mmCIF file of C-alpha atoms in Angstrom:
data_model
loop_
_atom_site.group_PDB
_atom_site.id
_atom_site.type_symbol
_atom_site.label_atom_id
_atom_site.label_comp_id
_atom_site.label_asym_id
_atom_site.label_seq_id
_atom_site.Cartn_x
_atom_site.Cartn_y
_atom_site.Cartn_z
ATOM 1 C CA MET A 3 0.000 0.000 0.000
ATOM 2 C CA GLY A 4 2.755 2.426 0.925
ATOM 3 C CA MET A 5 4.755 1.556 -2.179
ATOM 4 C CA SER A 6 1.682 2.127 -4.358
ATOM 5 C CA THR A 7 1.090 5.563 -2.827
ATOM 6 C CA PHE A 8 4.724 6.560 -3.329
ATOM 7 C CA THR A 9 4.595 5.396 -6.941
ATOM 8 C CA ASN A 10 1.428 7.395 -7.629
ATOM 9 C CA CYS A 11 2.966 10.547 -6.103
ATOM 10 C CA PHE A 12 6.131 10.073 -8.128
ATOM 11 C CA LEU A 13 4.256 9.593 -11.391
ATOM 12 C CA SER A 14 1.971 12.572 -10.717
ATOM 13 C CA ALA A 15 5.043 14.836 -10.859
ATOM 14 C CA PHE A 16 5.097 14.209 -14.614
ATOM 15 C CA ASP A 17 1.451 15.128 -15.181
ATOM 16 C CA TYR A 18 0.761 18.325 -17.110
ATOM 17 C CA LYS A 19 -1.763 20.647 -15.478
ATOM 18 C CA THR A 20 -3.523 23.439 -17.335
ATOM 19 C CA ALA A 21 -5.809 26.200 -16.104
ATOM 20 C CA LYS A 22 -9.533 26.150 -16.702
ATOM 21 C CA TYR A 23 -10.997 29.398 -18.009
ATOM 22 C CA VAL A 24 -14.537 30.744 -17.757
ATOM 23 C CA VAL A 25 -15.483 32.953 -20.702
ATOM 24 C CA ALA A 26 -17.966 35.642 -19.628
ATOM 25 C CA GLU A 27 -19.725 36.880 -22.751
ATOM 26 C CA ASN A 28 -20.422 40.249 -21.155
ATOM 27 C CA LYS A 29 -19.469 43.160 -23.408
ATOM 28 C CA LYS A 30 -19.284 45.750 -20.634
ATOM 29 C CA VAL A 31 -16.790 43.748 -18.624
ATOM 30 C CA GLY A 32 -14.899 42.871 -21.800
ATOM 31 C CA VAL A 33 -14.538 46.561 -22.716
ATOM 32 C CA LEU A 34 -13.379 47.348 -19.162
ATOM 33 C CA PHE A 35 -10.769 44.601 -19.385
ATOM 34 C CA ARG A 36 -9.375 45.921 -22.695
ATOM 35 C CA VAL A 37 -9.307 49.518 -21.403
ATOM 36 C CA VAL A 38 -7.266 48.446 -18.373
ATOM 37 C CA GLN A 39 -4.888 46.499 -20.602
ATOM 38 C CA LEU A 40 -4.430 49.416 -23.013
ATOM 39 C CA SER A 41 -3.843 51.803 -20.092
ATOM 40 C CA ILE A 42 -1.097 49.560 -18.706
ATOM 41 C CA ILE A 43 0.487 49.218 -22.155
ATOM 42 C CA GLY A 44 0.342 53.004 -22.593
ATOM 43 C CA TYR A 45 1.964 53.522 -19.184
ATOM 44 C CA LEU A 46 4.673 50.992 -20.007
ATOM 45 C CA ILE A 47 5.533 52.496 -23.392
ATOM 46 C CA GLY A 48 4.868 56.197 -22.765
ATOM 47 C CA TRP A 49 6.100 56.659 -19.201
ATOM 48 C CA VAL A 50 8.506 53.801 -18.448
ATOM 49 C CA PHE A 51 10.308 53.569 -21.798
ATOM 50 C CA ILE A 52 9.902 56.943 -23.534
ATOM 51 C CA THR A 53 9.807 59.406 -20.608
ATOM 52 C CA LYS A 54 11.923 57.581 -17.997
ATOM 53 C CA LYS A 55 14.018 55.612 -20.504
ATOM 54 C CA GLY A 56 13.508 52.358 -18.634
ATOM 55 C CA TYR A 57 15.589 50.519 -21.219
ATOM 56 C CA GLN A 58 18.775 52.234 -20.011
ATOM 57 C CA ALA A 59 21.258 51.560 -17.241
ATOM 58 C CA THR A 60 21.908 54.843 -15.415
ATOM 59 C CA GLU A 61 24.602 56.424 -13.278
ATOM 60 C CA GLU A 62 24.285 59.515 -11.045
ATOM 61 C CA SER A 63 27.632 59.344 -9.214
ATOM 62 C CA ILE A 64 29.232 62.020 -11.363
ATOM 63 C CA GLN A 65 32.900 62.923 -10.850
ATOM 64 C CA SER A 66 33.521 66.621 -11.359
ATOM 65 C CA SER A 67 36.229 69.277 -11.265
ATOM 66 C CA VAL A 68 35.574 73.032 -11.443
ATOM 67 C CA ILE A 69 38.109 75.751 -12.278
ATOM 68 C CA THR A 70 37.153 79.435 -12.258
ATOM 69 C CA LYS A 71 38.792 82.592 -13.537
ATOM 70 C CA VAL A 72 37.522 86.143 -13.034
ATOM 71 C CA LYS A 73 38.444 89.078 -15.243
ATOM 72 C CA GLY A 74 37.804 92.813 -14.937
ATOM 73 C CA VAL A 75 39.296 95.929 -13.350
ATOM 74 C CA VAL A 76 37.698 98.838 -11.485
ATOM 75 C CA LEU A 77 39.001 102.194 -10.228
ATOM 76 C CA THR A 78 38.077 103.348 -6.699
ATOM 77 C CA ASN A 79 38.650 106.694 -4.986
ATOM 78 C CA SER A 80 38.962 106.659 -1.182
ATOM 79 C CA SER A 81 39.474 109.701 1.051
ATOM 80 C CA ASP A 82 42.208 107.789 2.897
ATOM 81 C CA THR A 83 44.141 106.070 0.122
ATOM 82 C CA GLY A 84 43.045 108.081 -2.916
ATOM 83 C CA LEU A 85 42.792 106.436 -6.325
ATOM 84 C CA SER A 86 43.228 102.676 -6.375
ATOM 85 C CA LEU A 87 42.978 100.177 -9.213
ATOM 86 C CA TRP A 88 41.439 96.850 -8.249
ATOM 87 C CA GLY A 89 42.169 93.763 -10.333
ATOM 88 C CA PRO A 90 41.233 90.053 -9.907
ATOM 89 C CA GLU A 91 44.237 89.557 -7.642
ATOM 90 C CA ASP A 92 42.745 92.164 -5.280
ATOM 91 C CA TYR A 93 39.003 91.479 -5.190
ATOM 92 C CA VAL A 94 38.819 87.677 -5.810
ATOM 93 C CA ILE A 95 39.199 85.468 -2.731
ATOM 94 C CA PRO A 96 40.709 82.910 -3.027
ATOM 95 C CA PRO A 97 42.599 84.049 -6.136
ATOM 96 C CA HIS A 98 43.529 80.597 -7.490
ATOM 97 C CA GLY A 99 40.043 79.708 -8.798
ATOM 98 C CA GLU A 100 37.887 77.099 -7.059
ATOM 99 C CA ALA A 101 34.284 75.926 -7.087
ATOM 100 C CA SER A 102 33.584 78.579 -4.430
ATOM 101 C CA LEU A 103 34.819 82.138 -4.898
ATOM 102 C CA PHE A 104 34.178 85.571 -3.441
ATOM 103 C CA ILE A 105 34.103 88.854 -5.389
ATOM 104 C CA THR A 106 34.446 92.063 -3.380
ATOM 105 C CA THR A 107 31.839 94.729 -4.167
ATOM 106 C CA ASN A 108 32.129 97.100 -1.178
ATOM 107 C CA PHE A 109 34.491 97.654 1.741
ATOM 108 C CA ILE A 110 35.295 99.690 4.866
ATOM 109 C CA GLU A 111 38.962 100.612 5.093
ATOM 110 C CA THR A 112 40.825 101.408 8.325
ATOM 111 C CA PRO A 113 44.368 102.443 7.326
ATOM 112 C CA ASN A 114 47.590 102.821 9.304
ATOM 113 C CA GLN A 115 46.719 100.729 12.352
ATOM 114 C CA THR A 116 49.568 100.145 14.802
ATOM 115 C CA LEU A 117 49.766 98.152 18.038
ATOM 116 C CA GLY A 118 49.190 100.499 20.961
ATOM 117 C CA ILE A 119 46.754 101.902 23.522
ATOM 118 C CA CYS A 120 43.422 103.481 22.532
ATOM 119 C CA ALA A 121 39.738 103.641 23.487
ATOM 120 C CA GLU A 122 37.376 100.814 22.569
ATOM 121 C CA SER A 123 34.504 101.617 20.201
ATOM 122 C CA PHE A 124 31.314 102.748 21.927
ATOM 123 C CA LYS A 125 29.361 100.418 19.621
ATOM 124 C CA VAL A 126 30.815 97.409 21.454
ATOM 125 C CA PRO A 127 28.538 96.731 24.491
ATOM 126 C CA ASP A 128 31.230 95.001 26.539
ATOM 127 C CA GLY A 129 33.546 97.948 26.009
ATOM 128 C CA ARG A 130 31.281 100.498 27.744
ATOM 129 C CA CYS A 131 31.970 101.546 31.320
ATOM 130 C CA GLN A 132 31.143 103.997 34.093
ATOM 131 C CA ASN A 133 34.266 103.521 36.200
ATOM 132 C CA ASN A 134 37.505 101.530 36.235
ATOM 133 C CA THR A 135 35.913 98.537 37.964
ATOM 134 C CA HIS A 136 34.033 97.805 34.734
ATOM 135 C CA CYS A 137 37.343 97.434 32.870
ATOM 136 C CA LEU A 138 39.176 94.515 34.483
ATOM 137 C CA HIS A 139 42.843 94.515 33.592
ATOM 138 C CA GLY A 140 43.842 91.737 31.165
ATOM 139 C CA GLU A 141 40.257 90.835 30.203
ATOM 140 C CA ALA A 142 39.451 90.583 26.497
ATOM 141 C CA VAL A 143 36.581 92.720 25.219
ATOM 142 C CA THR A 144 33.802 90.429 24.060
ATOM 143 C CA ALA A 145 33.232 90.992 20.341
ATOM 144 C CA GLY A 146 35.685 93.884 20.631
ATOM 145 C CA HIS A 147 39.101 94.900 19.380
ATOM 146 C CA GLY A 148 41.598 94.317 22.195
ATOM 147 C CA ILE A 149 42.531 93.627 25.831
ATOM 148 C CA LYS A 150 41.324 95.911 28.658
ATOM 149 C CA THR A 151 44.013 97.880 30.508
ATOM 150 C CA GLY A 152 41.895 98.628 33.595
ATOM 151 C CA ARG A 153 41.057 102.256 32.790
ATOM 152 C CA CYS A 154 37.652 103.745 31.895
ATOM 153 C CA LEU A 155 37.986 106.674 29.469
ATOM 154 C CA LYS A 156 35.339 109.426 29.406
ATOM 155 C CA ASP A 157 34.868 112.599 27.411
ATOM 156 C CA GLY A 158 34.422 115.626 29.704
ATOM 157 C CA ASN A 159 31.570 115.216 32.171
ATOM 158 C CA GLU A 160 29.997 112.256 30.418
ATOM 159 C CA THR A 161 28.624 109.563 32.734
ATOM 160 C CA ASN A 162 29.418 106.688 30.390
ATOM 161 C CA GLY A 163 32.696 106.008 28.677
ATOM 162 C CA THR A 164 34.650 103.183 27.043
ATOM 163 C CA CYS A 165 37.415 100.959 28.306
ATOM 164 C CA GLU A 166 40.953 101.596 27.301
ATOM 165 C CA ILE A 167 42.369 98.651 25.341
ATOM 166 C CA HIS A 168 45.656 97.361 24.051
ATOM 167 C CA GLY A 169 45.218 96.463 20.392
ATOM 168 C CA TRP A 170 45.429 97.710 16.824
ATOM 169 C CA CYS A 171 44.772 101.449 16.989
ATOM 170 C CA PRO A 172 42.764 103.291 15.886
ATOM 171 C CA VAL A 173 39.955 100.722 16.162
ATOM 172 C CA GLU A 174 38.000 99.648 13.119
ATOM 173 C CA ARG A 175 35.716 102.129 11.437
ATOM 174 C CA SER A 176 32.062 101.210 11.124
ATOM 175 C CA GLN A 177 30.685 103.719 8.625
ATOM 176 C CA LYS A 178 29.783 101.806 5.477
ATOM 177 C CA PRO A 179 29.705 103.662 2.126
ATOM 178 C CA HIS A 180 26.194 104.380 0.858
ATOM 179 C CA VAL A 181 27.197 103.413 -2.694
ATOM 180 C CA PRO A 182 29.181 100.221 -3.447
ATOM 181 C CA LEU A 183 32.791 101.216 -4.100
ATOM 182 C CA LEU A 184 33.152 98.398 -6.637
ATOM 183 C CA GLY A 185 29.730 98.922 -8.171
ATOM 184 C CA LYS A 186 31.098 98.358 -11.659
ATOM 185 C CA ALA A 187 31.914 94.762 -10.729
ATOM 186 C CA GLU A 188 28.658 93.748 -12.422
ATOM 187 C CA ASN A 189 30.596 93.922 -15.711
ATOM 188 C CA PHE A 190 33.231 91.440 -14.507
ATOM 189 C CA THR A 191 33.210 88.020 -16.158
ATOM 190 C CA ILE A 192 33.569 84.557 -14.609
ATOM 191 C CA TYR A 193 35.033 81.782 -16.733
ATOM 192 C CA ILE A 194 33.748 78.449 -15.383
ATOM 193 C CA LYS A 195 35.580 75.398 -16.674
ATOM 194 C CA ASN A 196 33.903 72.138 -15.680
ATOM 195 C CA PHE A 197 35.234 68.620 -16.339
ATOM 196 C CA ILE A 198 32.932 65.671 -15.648
ATOM 197 C CA LYS A 199 33.230 61.895 -15.794
ATOM 198 C CA PHE A 200 30.786 58.985 -15.513
ATOM 199 C CA PRO A 201 33.101 56.100 -14.527
ATOM 200 C CA LYS A 202 30.484 53.413 -15.134
ATOM 201 C CA PHE A 203 30.423 54.238 -18.845
ATOM 202 C CA SER A 204 34.021 55.555 -19.068
ATOM 203 C CA PHE A 205 32.623 58.804 -20.440
ATOM 204 C CA SER A 206 34.277 62.200 -19.945
ATOM 205 C CA LYS A 207 33.458 65.668 -21.197
ATOM 206 C CA SER A 208 33.995 69.379 -20.569
ATOM 207 C CA ASN A 209 31.561 72.289 -20.708
ATOM 208 C CA VAL A 210 33.926 74.195 -23.013
ATOM 209 C CA ARG A 211 32.607 74.152 -26.553
ATOM 210 C CA GLU A 212 34.776 72.227 -28.998
ATOM 211 C CA THR A 213 35.581 74.667 -31.802
ATOM 212 C CA ASN A 214 38.487 75.492 -34.055
ATOM 213 C CA ALA A 215 37.917 79.235 -33.646
ATOM 214 C CA ASP A 216 40.555 80.470 -31.182
ATOM 215 C CA THR A 217 38.726 83.763 -30.688
ATOM 216 C CA TYR A 218 35.398 82.197 -29.659
ATOM 217 C CA LEU A 219 36.105 82.283 -25.896
ATOM 218 C CA GLN A 220 37.480 85.807 -26.183
ATOM 219 C CA LYS A 221 34.231 87.191 -27.558
ATOM 220 C CA CYS A 222 31.356 85.049 -26.283
ATOM 221 C CA ILE A 223 29.242 85.721 -23.191
ATOM 222 C CA TYR A 224 26.769 83.131 -21.944
ATOM 223 C CA ASP A 225 23.250 83.688 -23.219
ATOM 224 C CA GLU A 226 20.568 81.035 -22.916
ATOM 225 C CA ALA A 227 19.346 81.716 -26.459
ATOM 226 C CA ALA A 228 22.364 83.029 -28.408
ATOM 227 C CA HIS A 229 25.331 81.284 -26.689
ATOM 228 C CA PRO A 230 24.033 78.448 -24.472
ATOM 229 C CA TYR A 231 27.397 76.622 -24.558
ATOM 230 C CA CYS A 232 29.658 79.571 -23.740
ATOM 231 C CA PRO A 233 31.248 79.044 -20.266
ATOM 232 C CA ILE A 234 31.878 82.774 -19.644
ATOM 233 C CA PHE A 235 29.287 84.555 -17.489
ATOM 234 C CA ARG A 236 28.751 88.235 -16.747
ATOM 235 C CA VAL A 237 28.408 88.824 -12.987
ATOM 236 C CA GLY A 238 25.482 91.217 -13.389
ATOM 237 C CA GLY A 239 23.745 88.746 -15.695
ATOM 238 C CA ILE A 240 24.010 85.969 -13.091
ATOM 239 C CA ILE A 241 22.446 88.188 -10.411
ATOM 240 C CA ASN A 242 19.623 89.188 -12.753
ATOM 241 C CA LYS A 243 18.848 85.512 -13.416
ATOM 242 C CA THR A 244 18.118 85.093 -9.694
ATOM 243 C CA GLY A 245 15.524 87.894 -9.753
ATOM 244 C CA HIS A 246 17.647 90.444 -7.817
ATOM 245 C CA ARG A 247 19.495 93.653 -8.715
ATOM 246 C CA PHE A 248 23.263 93.709 -8.591
ATOM 247 C CA GLN A 249 23.516 97.203 -7.052
ATOM 248 C CA ASP A 250 21.225 96.196 -4.172
ATOM 249 C CA MET A 251 23.172 93.026 -3.522
ATOM 250 C CA ALA A 252 26.569 94.704 -3.836
ATOM 251 C CA GLN A 253 25.873 96.986 -0.876
ATOM 252 C CA THR A 254 25.803 94.252 1.795
ATOM 253 C CA GLY A 255 26.808 91.142 -0.167
ATOM 254 C CA GLY A 256 25.105 87.781 -0.578
ATOM 255 C CA ALA A 257 25.478 84.184 -1.729
ATOM 256 C CA ILE A 258 24.660 82.867 -5.196
ATOM 257 C CA GLY A 259 24.373 79.242 -6.291
ATOM 258 C CA ILE A 260 25.345 78.271 -9.847
ATOM 259 C CA LEU A 261 23.980 74.843 -10.695
ATOM 260 C CA ILE A 262 25.417 72.865 -13.622
ATOM 261 C CA ASP A 263 23.247 69.903 -14.594
ATOM 262 C CA TRP A 264 24.434 67.196 -16.987
ATOM 263 C CA ASN A 265 21.656 64.943 -18.303
ATOM 264 C CA CYS A 266 23.329 62.711 -20.886
ATOM 265 C CA ASP A 267 21.673 60.164 -23.161
ATOM 266 C CA LEU A 268 24.740 58.254 -24.296
ATOM 267 C CA ASP A 269 22.731 56.285 -26.868
ATOM 268 C CA LYS A 270 22.656 59.501 -28.932
ATOM 269 C CA GLY A 271 26.397 60.116 -28.653
ATOM 270 C CA SER A 272 28.565 62.594 -26.773
ATOM 271 C CA SER A 273 27.558 65.459 -29.062
ATOM 272 C CA HIS A 274 24.107 65.456 -27.414
ATOM 273 C CA CYS A 275 25.513 65.687 -23.869
ATOM 274 C CA HIS A 276 25.443 69.347 -22.860
ATOM 275 C CA PRO A 277 25.335 71.204 -19.513
ATOM 276 C CA ARG A 278 22.338 73.227 -18.376
ATOM 277 C CA TYR A 279 22.887 76.195 -16.075
ATOM 278 C CA SER A 280 20.556 77.599 -13.436
ATOM 279 C CA PHE A 281 21.079 80.316 -10.842
ATOM 280 C CA THR A 282 19.602 80.944 -7.394
ATOM 281 C CA ARG A 283 20.225 83.178 -4.404
ATOM 282 C CA LEU A 284 21.140 81.113 -1.346
ATOM 283 C CA ASP A 285 21.129 83.626 1.531
ATOM 284 C CA LYS A 286 17.898 84.953 3.026
ATOM 285 C CA THR A 287 17.165 88.599 2.313
ATOM 286 C CA SER A 288 14.397 89.029 4.901
ATOM 287 C CA VAL A 289 16.577 88.667 8.020
ATOM 288 C CA SER A 290 18.783 91.239 9.731
ATOM 289 C CA SER A 291 21.893 89.126 9.134
ATOM 290 C CA ALA A 292 21.397 89.059 5.362
ATOM 291 C CA GLY A 293 24.482 89.630 3.274
ATOM 292 C CA TYR A 294 28.058 88.366 3.276
ATOM 293 C CA ASN A 295 31.154 90.039 4.726
ATOM 294 C CA PHE A 296 34.450 89.294 6.465
ATOM 295 C CA ARG A 297 37.713 91.018 7.404
ATOM 296 C CA TYR A 298 41.311 90.747 6.353
ATOM 297 C CA ALA A 299 44.412 92.928 6.742
ATOM 298 C CA ARG A 300 47.465 93.901 4.720
ATOM 299 C CA TYR A 301 50.642 94.366 6.727
ATOM 300 C CA TYR A 302 53.509 96.762 6.049
ATOM 301 C CA LYS A 303 56.674 98.093 7.702
ATOM 302 C CA ASN A 304 57.813 101.708 7.728
ATOM 303 C CA ALA A 305 61.371 102.978 7.415
ATOM 304 C CA ALA A 306 61.909 102.588 11.151
ATOM 305 C CA GLY A 307 60.919 98.915 10.997
ATOM 306 C CA GLN A 308 57.588 99.412 12.786
ATOM 307 C CA THR A 309 54.744 97.167 11.642
ATOM 308 C CA TYR A 310 51.448 98.707 10.661
ATOM 309 C CA ARG A 311 48.469 97.472 8.704
ATOM 310 C CA THR A 312 45.388 98.420 6.720
ATOM 311 C CA LEU A 313 42.228 96.614 7.864
ATOM 312 C CA TYR A 314 39.477 95.851 5.363
ATOM 313 C CA LYS A 315 35.943 94.804 6.137
ATOM 314 C CA VAL A 316 34.784 93.616 2.733
ATOM 315 C CA TYR A 317 31.273 92.988 1.453
ATOM 316 C CA GLY A 318 30.722 90.946 -1.642
ATOM 317 C CA ILE A 319 29.080 88.081 -3.458
ATOM 318 C CA ARG A 320 30.005 84.473 -2.795
ATOM 319 C CA PHE A 321 29.486 82.095 -5.738
ATOM 320 C CA ASP A 322 29.049 78.376 -5.027
ATOM 321 C CA ILE A 323 29.221 76.183 -8.130
ATOM 322 C CA MET A 324 27.398 72.868 -7.737
ATOM 323 C CA VAL A 325 27.498 70.088 -10.336
ATOM 324 C CA HIS A 326 24.883 67.355 -10.718
ATOM 325 C CA GLY A 327 24.486 64.811 -13.459
ATOM 326 C CA LYS A 328 22.912 61.643 -14.746
ATOM 327 C CA ALA A 329 23.920 59.448 -17.675
ATOM 328 C CA GLY A 330 22.033 56.585 -19.288
ATOM 329 C CA LYS A 331 22.845 53.931 -21.870
ATOM 330 C CA PHE A 332 20.936 50.945 -23.273
ATOM 331 C CA ASN A 333 21.236 47.770 -21.261
ATOM 332 C CA ILE A 334 19.314 44.536 -21.755
ATOM 333 C CA ILE A 335 18.878 43.829 -18.023
ATOM 334 C CA PRO A 336 16.701 46.851 -17.060
ATOM 335 C CA THR A 337 14.838 46.406 -20.349
ATOM 336 C CA ILE A 338 13.842 42.833 -19.490
ATOM 337 C CA ILE A 339 13.016 43.779 -15.889
ATOM 338 C CA ASN A 340 10.682 46.596 -16.949
ATOM 339 C CA ILE A 341 8.991 44.476 -19.618
ATOM 340 C CA GLY A 342 8.452 41.686 -17.073
ATOM 341 C CA SER A 343 7.048 44.157 -14.562
ATOM 342 C CA GLY A 344 4.671 45.497 -17.189
ATOM 343 C CA LEU A 345 3.440 42.008 -18.106
ATOM 344 C CA ALA A 346 2.908 41.196 -14.425
ATOM 345 C CA LEU A 347 0.934 44.419 -14.061
ATOM 346 C CA MET A 348 -1.380 43.228 -16.836
ATOM 347 C CA GLY A 349 -2.807 40.800 -14.299
ATOM 348 C CA ALA A 350 -4.410 43.768 -12.541
ATOM 349 C CA GLY A 351 -7.001 43.840 -15.332
ATOM 350 C CA THR A 352 -8.045 40.285 -14.570
ATOM 351 C CA VAL A 353 -8.312 40.982 -10.833
ATOM 352 C CA LEU A 354 -10.428 44.094 -11.425
ATOM 353 C CA CYS A 355 -12.821 42.395 -13.829
ATOM 354 C CA ASP A 356 -13.181 39.387 -11.502
ATOM 355 C CA MET A 357 -14.209 41.733 -8.704
ATOM 356 C CA VAL A 358 -16.796 43.343 -10.964
ATOM 357 C CA LEU A 359 -18.204 39.974 -12.048
ATOM 358 C CA LEU A 360 -18.226 38.328 -8.641
ATOM 359 C CA TYR A 361 -19.302 41.208 -6.412
ATOM 360 C CA MET A 362 -20.929 43.974 -8.462
ATOM 361 C CA MET A 363 -23.013 42.365 -11.229
ATOM 362 C CA LYS A 364 -26.672 41.472 -10.693
ATOM 363 C CA GLN A 365 -26.064 37.815 -11.553
ATOM 364 C CA ARG A 366 -22.938 37.575 -9.380
ATOM 365 C CA THR A 367 -24.226 34.362 -7.722
ATOM 366 C CA LEU A 368 -24.323 32.529 -11.070
ATOM 367 C CA TYR A 369 -20.866 33.852 -11.964
ATOM 368 C CA ARG A 370 -19.515 32.499 -8.683
ATOM 369 C CA GLN A 371 -21.066 29.091 -9.369
ATOM 370 C CA LYS A 372 -19.433 28.984 -12.783
ATOM 371 C CA LYS A 373 -16.028 30.189 -11.584
ATOM 372 C CA PHE A 374 -15.709 28.177 -8.366
ATOM 373 C CA GLU A 375 -16.432 24.433 -8.205
ATOM 374 C CA SER A 376 -16.312 22.347 -5.049
ATOM 375 C CA ALA A 377 -15.805 18.582 -5.087
ATOM 376 C CA LYS A 378 -16.733 16.331 -2.134
ATOM 377 C CA SER A 379 -16.043 12.626 -1.663
ATOM 378 C CA GLY A 380 -19.132 10.361 -1.899
ATOM 379 C CA PRO A 381 -20.144 6.725 -2.446
ATOM 380 C CA SER A 382 -19.057 5.297 -5.759
ATOM 381 C CA ASP A 383 -21.568 3.913 -8.263
ATOM 382 C CA SER A 384 -21.369 0.333 -9.366
ATOM 383 C CA ASP A 385 -19.714 1.409 -12.618
ATOM 384 C CA GLY A 386 -16.982 3.323 -10.748
ATOM 385 C CA THR A 387 -18.474 6.813 -11.239
ATOM 386 C CA SER A 388 -19.443 9.274 -8.525
ATOM 387 C CA THR A 389 -21.969 12.068 -8.362
ATOM 388 C CA GLN A 390 -21.051 15.700 -7.660
ATOM 389 C CA ALA A 391 -22.143 17.085 -4.289
ATOM 390 C CA GLY A 392 -24.827 19.702 -4.422
ATOM 391 C CA THR A 393 -25.766 18.826 -8.060
ATOM 392 C CA PRO A 394 -28.412 16.309 -9.168
ATOM 393 C CA GLU A 395 -27.040 13.375 -11.113
ATOM 394 C CA GLY A 396 -26.743 14.234 -14.751
ATOM 395 C CA ARG A 397 -26.942 18.003 -14.032
ATOM 396 C CA GLY A 398 -23.334 19.108 -13.614
ATOM 397 C CA PRO A 399 -22.292 22.710 -13.982
ATOM 398 C CA ASP A 400 -21.879 22.233 -17.755
ATOM 399 C CA SER A 401 -25.102 20.345 -18.400
ATOM 400 C CA ASP A 402 -27.485 21.486 -21.118
ATOM 401 C CA GLU A 403 -30.221 22.224 -18.578
ATOM 402 C CA ASN A 404 -27.900 24.478 -16.563
ATOM 403 C CA ARG A 405 -26.873 26.320 -19.724
ATOM 404 C CA LYS A 406 -30.552 26.981 -20.512
ATOM 405 C CA MET A 407 -31.120 28.322 -17.005
ATOM 406 C CA LEU A 408 -28.135 30.634 -17.265
ATOM 407 C CA ARG A 409 -29.177 31.948 -20.687
ATOM 408 C CA HIS A 410 -32.663 32.550 -19.365
ATOM 409 C CA LYS A 411 -31.351 34.699 -16.469
ATOM 410 C CA GLU A 412 -28.613 36.549 -18.365
ATOM 411 C CA ASP A 413 -28.875 38.312 -21.711
ATOM 412 C CA VAL A 414 -25.243 37.462 -22.552
ATOM 413 C CA PRO A 415 -24.263 33.855 -21.696
ATOM 414 C CA MET A 416 -21.098 32.434 -20.214
ATOM 415 C CA THR A 417 -19.239 29.444 -21.560
ATOM 416 C CA GLN A 418 -16.448 27.363 -20.168
ATOM 417 C CA THR A 419 -13.313 26.509 -22.001
ATOM 418 C CA SER A 420 -10.191 24.766 -20.918
ATOM 419 C CA ASN A 421 -6.732 24.916 -22.204
#
């Protein structure tokens, strides 16, 4: 008995099983099924393959190098230093050209500072005093310019004064010019040279246009319509692209983002891989701390060997160049995966139509009887046949009498087929 059961199980592994289908001759459900199928096919072709290029392998880990060069000169006239000519070596910080650079547009100059004793600025809260006890000897002035000597200096009969300090004297000036001293910096140009590489595809390119004309880079200025591939940008033009005015921004400074986006379809060749530029202002203009400034000093020695310096508090525009990119190329693996996913999604049409037939149609009970069959064990007839539970002998689910009943209750009949 056990050997017979094992043999039957073993032999059943070589049986071929096929699904049994119920054909519902209902035109409304049939139209719904085809609409769902066509929608999935449209999604697969239109969105997955045409729009998102699902047939391509992609890479977004772009390797990038940015080199910048600023050109332009401006003449300033200061009451302290007189006429001065500013070139890129003076107003560009750092001067060696990186992905982040600063261009000076305004400054406060405090010339001829020497180490000595002088009064702290009254604008520094920690430097104010009423007597000497408020100026502890050796204590640094918080947010100030030097070390307290222990004396409180007052003018005449004034109640309040400022602490005497040891530091660079005279202390820094705080009166900012009403007009940017380097207001003509909007005509300066920035040459942005960008090299990119997609290591997955061993593809490299630069944003500099490949041309035999040596004078092209000497004459072109970036323009989205006329010269979209020229890597030389006018400073004022960049600010205008962000929706702000250069003269307003030059007064207190600010931060600008230059975004370079590479979206390369390598199936079309390298000639179709071009950068797209966009510009945005990064600092907030609605807060009291808006703008961008910092200090630096230039040191000198006089004939007697004494060190002195000129202190600059500079305002200007910081440019941050950010590079993003994506490259794609045909690959059979994502193509097969997306096609398989689309075919699997086609089964959603069958699920939806089954729900309509089994739960929403008026004759849903009959549809359930035709779709689902239950078999129960019962006594065998003398000729080895058995009757189906719940169905009179000779009246199975596919009997002629049942078909007549179904056609009588439903305008469009159902038939059963098997594959």
